[in-house]
Short mmCIF file of C-alpha atoms in Angstrom, two decimals:
data_model
loop_
_atom_site.label_atom_id
_atom_site.label_comp_id
_atom_site.label_asym_id
_atom_site.label_seq_id
_atom_site.Cartn_x
_atom_site.Cartn_y
_atom_site.Cartn_z
CA UNK V 1 -0.11 0.05 0.33
CA UNK V 2 1.28 3.13 -0.72
CA UNK V 3 1.46 6.13 1.22
CA UNK V 4 -1.29 7.83 -0.47
CA UNK V 5 -3.55 5.27 -0.35
CA UNK V 6 -2.87 4.85 3.58
CA UNK V 7 -3.24 7.86 3.69
CA UNK V 8 -7.10 8.23 2.59
CA UNK V 9 -7.36 4.82 4.91
CA UNK V 10 -6.61 7.40 7.53
CA UNK V 11 -8.92 10.26 6.65
CA UNK V 12 -11.46 7.99 5.74
CA UNK V 13 -11.65 6.90 9.84
CA UNK V 14 -10.74 10.42 10.46
CA UNK V 15 -13.68 11.35 8.89
CA UNK V 16 -16.03 8.88 10.20
CA UNK V 17 -15.33 9.17 13.44
CA UNK V 18 -14.93 12.89 13.30
CA UNK V 19 -18.66 12.73 12.36
CA UNK V 20 -20.26 11.26 15.41
CA UNK V 21 -18.17 13.71 17.44
CA UNK V 22 -18.79 17.09 15.72
CA UNK V 23 -22.51 15.90 14.77
CA UNK V 24 -24.28 13.95 16.79
CA UNK V 25 -22.20 14.51 20.32
CA UNK V 26 -21.32 17.97 19.51
CA UNK V 27 -24.28 19.54 18.09
CA UNK V 28 -27.36 17.23 18.91
CA UNK V 29 -25.97 15.56 21.37
CA UNK V 30 -23.88 18.37 23.84
CA UNK V 31 -25.58 21.43 21.55
CA UNK V 32 -22.05 23.12 22.07
CA UNK V 33 -23.54 25.80 20.19
CA UNK V 34 -27.00 27.21 22.26
CA UNK V 35 -25.22 27.19 25.61
CA UNK V 36 -23.46 30.26 26.61
CA UNK V 37 -20.98 28.11 28.65
CA UNK V 38 -20.06 26.82 25.44
CA UNK V 39 -20.82 29.16 23.21
CA UNK V 40 -17.25 29.81 22.97
CA UNK V 41 -15.62 26.24 22.28
CA UNK V 42 -18.63 25.65 18.97
CA UNK V 43 -16.40 28.96 17.18
CA UNK V 44 -13.06 27.34 18.20
CA UNK V 45 -15.21 24.35 16.33
CA UNK V 46 -16.22 26.75 13.60
CA UNK V 47 -12.86 27.80 12.94
CA UNK V 48 -11.37 24.07 12.86
CA UNK V 49 -14.12 22.91 10.43
CA UNK V 50 -13.39 25.68 7.90
CA UNK V 51 -9.65 25.12 8.30
CA UNK V 52 -10.04 21.80 7.41
CA UNK V 53 -12.09 22.51 4.75
CA UNK V 54 -9.38 24.26 3.10
CA UNK V 55 -6.92 22.06 3.82
CA UNK V 56 -8.65 19.42 1.66
CA UNK V 57 -8.00 21.01 -1.64
CA UNK V 58 -4.12 22.26 -0.60
CA UNK V 59 -3.21 18.32 0.74
CA UNK V 60 -5.59 16.07 -0.48
CA UNK V 61 -7.40 16.21 -3.50
CA UNK V 62 -4.16 16.68 -5.81
CA UNK V 63 -0.89 16.42 -5.73
CA UNK V 64 0.28 20.02 -4.56
CA UNK V 65 3.58 21.96 -4.92
CA UNK V 66 4.76 25.22 -4.03
CA UNK V 67 2.82 28.11 -3.11
CA UNK V 68 -0.36 25.58 -2.67
CA UNK V 69 1.62 22.36 0.04
CA UNK V 70 3.07 25.16 1.83
CA UNK V 71 -0.99 26.91 2.68
CA UNK V 72 -1.75 23.47 3.06
CA UNK V 73 1.23 23.45 5.29
CA UNK V 74 0.07 26.57 7.22
CA UNK V 75 -3.45 25.80 7.62
CA UNK V 76 -2.09 22.93 9.04
CA UNK V 77 -0.57 24.70 11.71
CA UNK V 78 -3.37 27.13 12.96
CA UNK V 79 -5.29 23.63 12.86
CA UNK V 80 -3.34 22.88 15.80
CA UNK V 81 -3.10 25.62 17.33
CA UNK V 82 -6.78 25.95 17.41
CA UNK V 83 -6.56 22.02 18.79
CA UNK V 84 -4.65 23.11 21.64
CA UNK V 85 -7.00 26.66 22.18
CA UNK V 86 -9.94 23.31 22.36
CA UNK V 87 -8.68 21.55 24.51
CA UNK V 88 -7.72 24.27 27.17
CA UNK V 89 -11.32 25.20 26.71
CA UNK V 90 -13.37 22.09 26.84
CA UNK V 91 -13.08 21.99 31.22
CA UNK V 92 -15.47 24.87 31.85
CA UNK V 93 -17.05 24.15 28.83
CA UNK V 94 -18.37 21.06 29.75
CA UNK V 95 -18.21 21.48 33.50
CA UNK V 96 -21.98 21.33 33.64
CA UNK V 97 -21.57 17.67 31.86
CA UNK V 98 -18.97 16.61 34.56
CA UNK V 99 -16.06 17.22 32.17
CA UNK V 100 -15.68 14.98 29.05
CA UNK V 101 -16.81 11.46 29.46
CA UNK V 102 -14.10 8.75 29.08
CA UNK V 103 -15.34 7.57 25.89
CA UNK V 104 -15.44 11.05 24.35
CA UNK V 105 -11.81 11.21 25.66
CA UNK V 106 -11.11 7.69 23.65
CA UNK V 107 -13.17 9.06 20.80
CA UNK V 108 -10.94 12.45 20.52
CA UNK V 109 -7.77 10.88 21.27
CA UNK V 110 -8.51 8.53 18.41
CA UNK V 111 -9.79 11.67 15.69
CA UNK V 112 -6.28 13.33 16.61
CA UNK V 113 -4.43 9.93 15.68
CA UNK V 114 -5.93 9.27 12.45
CA UNK V 115 -5.95 13.14 11.59
CA UNK V 116 -2.01 12.90 12.07
CA UNK V 117 -1.53 9.80 10.07
CA UNK V 118 -3.95 10.87 6.92
CA UNK V 119 -1.18 14.42 7.01
CA UNK V 120 1.66 13.50 7.54
CA UNK V 121 0.77 10.07 5.12
CA UNK V 122 0.07 12.64 2.47
CA UNK V 123 2.57 15.17 2.88
CA UNK V 124 5.13 12.42 2.99
CA UNK V 125 3.69 10.98 -0.68
CA UNK V 126 4.73 14.44 -1.57
CA UNK V 127 8.36 14.44 -4.01
CA UNK V 128 11.05 16.77 -2.93
CA UNK V 129 10.55 18.44 -5.66
CA UNK V 130 6.68 19.56 -5.27
CA UNK V 131 8.37 21.42 -2.03
CA UNK V 132 10.39 24.47 -3.49
CA UNK V 133 8.72 27.13 -3.85
CA UNK V 134 8.53 28.09 -7.21
CA UNK V 135 7.40 24.43 -7.67
CA UNK V 136 3.51 23.99 -9.85
CA UNK V 137 0.82 24.02 -7.73
CA UNK V 138 -0.59 20.92 -8.67
CA UNK V 139 2.19 18.47 -9.79
CA UNK V 140 -0.05 15.47 -10.01
CA UNK V 141 -2.93 13.85 -8.52
CA UNK V 142 -2.72 11.03 -5.83
CA UNK V 143 -4.23 7.43 -6.54
CA UNK V 144 -7.60 6.64 -7.38
CA UNK V 145 -9.17 5.45 -4.03
CA UNK V 146 -6.97 8.45 -2.50
CA UNK V 147 -8.78 10.63 -4.33
CA UNK V 148 -12.34 9.17 -4.21
CA UNK V 149 -11.75 9.69 -0.67
CA UNK V 150 -10.66 13.05 -0.30
CA UNK V 151 -13.34 14.81 -3.27
CA UNK V 152 -15.88 12.91 -1.41
CA UNK V 153 -15.11 14.50 1.56
CA UNK V 154 -15.14 17.70 0.59
CA UNK V 155 -19.17 18.50 0.19
CA UNK V 156 -19.31 17.51 3.60
CA UNK V 157 -16.43 19.28 4.93
CA UNK V 158 -18.35 22.49 2.83
CA UNK V 159 -21.69 21.48 4.53
CA UNK V 160 -19.90 21.24 8.17
CA UNK V 161 -18.25 24.30 7.49
CA UNK V 162 -21.00 26.69 6.73
CA UNK V 163 -23.42 24.97 9.45
CA UNK V 164 -20.99 25.77 12.01
CA UNK V 165 -20.18 29.00 11.00
CA UNK V 166 -24.39 29.73 10.51
CA UNK V 167 -25.02 28.48 14.28
CA UNK V 168 -22.38 31.05 15.81
CA UNK V 169 -25.69 33.53 14.81
CA UNK V 170 -28.72 33.87 17.21
CA UNK V 171 -31.30 32.91 14.39
CA UNK V 172 -29.02 30.05 13.38
CA UNK V 173 -29.40 28.56 17.28
CA UNK V 174 -32.86 29.58 16.79
CA UNK V 175 -33.77 27.46 13.91
CA UNK V 176 -31.53 24.90 14.03
CA UNK V 177 -32.90 23.87 18.18
CA UNK V 178 -37.12 24.49 16.29
CA UNK V 179 -35.84 21.78 13.87
CA UNK V 180 -34.02 19.44 16.24
CA UNK V 181 -37.48 19.64 18.28
CA UNK V 182 -39.24 18.77 15.48
CA UNK V 183 -36.93 15.50 14.48
CA UNK V 184 -36.81 14.40 18.31
CA UNK V 185 -40.48 14.83 18.91
CA UNK V 186 -40.90 12.67 15.63
CA UNK V 187 -38.56 10.18 16.30
CA UNK V 188 -40.69 9.83 20.23
CA UNK V 189 -43.80 9.49 18.29
CA UNK V 190 -42.26 7.24 16.16
CA UNK V 191 -40.78 4.94 19.13
CA UNK V 192 -44.23 4.77 21.06
CA UNK V 193 -46.40 3.84 17.84
CA UNK V 194 -43.28 1.48 16.99
CA UNK V 195 -43.53 0.09 20.62
CA UNK V 196 -47.56 -0.35 21.09
CA UNK V 197 -48.73 -3.81 20.32
CA UNK V 198 -49.53 -4.93 16.75
CA UNK V 199 -52.27 -6.83 18.34
CA UNK V 200 -54.45 -7.68 21.37
CA UNK V 201 -55.12 -11.49 21.82
CA UNK V 202 -58.90 -11.95 23.76
CA UNK V 203 -59.26 -14.77 25.68
#
């Protein structure tokens, strides 16, 4: 397995686990965007989501070089700094819940590991000439599987970044929470109907 393919596998694992963390835990279960104590953490996550959406074309979509490659490196460094700020904010942000659960700690560790592996492998696969500042912005294409994973990740990354930005606004929070309440009510009604016996046997 070449480095690009291995990097794509790590990227796919990161995306799957990140969806559980970012969508279900952050937005749905804990509602970080709607709680005053965690709005700061949500804004940090918003910056991270925007940075990741920019990292995809700079590192994953193509075999980049020159200025575009170094732009990707700068985005990675910025994302690392944001991750450090995120970790320092979580204690106060999650105090209401008693801090992060053990499961979420493990999930975060796996997410960071797969993200780091994906970035390291994709960068390690670059030819030496690609790191020259005068190199073409695009020097080639990654293998089919790696390109497929990256291109399929792009729409979701853009949507997630946009959703996070929207939820930084008061109107976005109100509309999302109303949608969430309707969805939960519909799900509760469906569960109630599903739990009812389909027939009654009379003696």
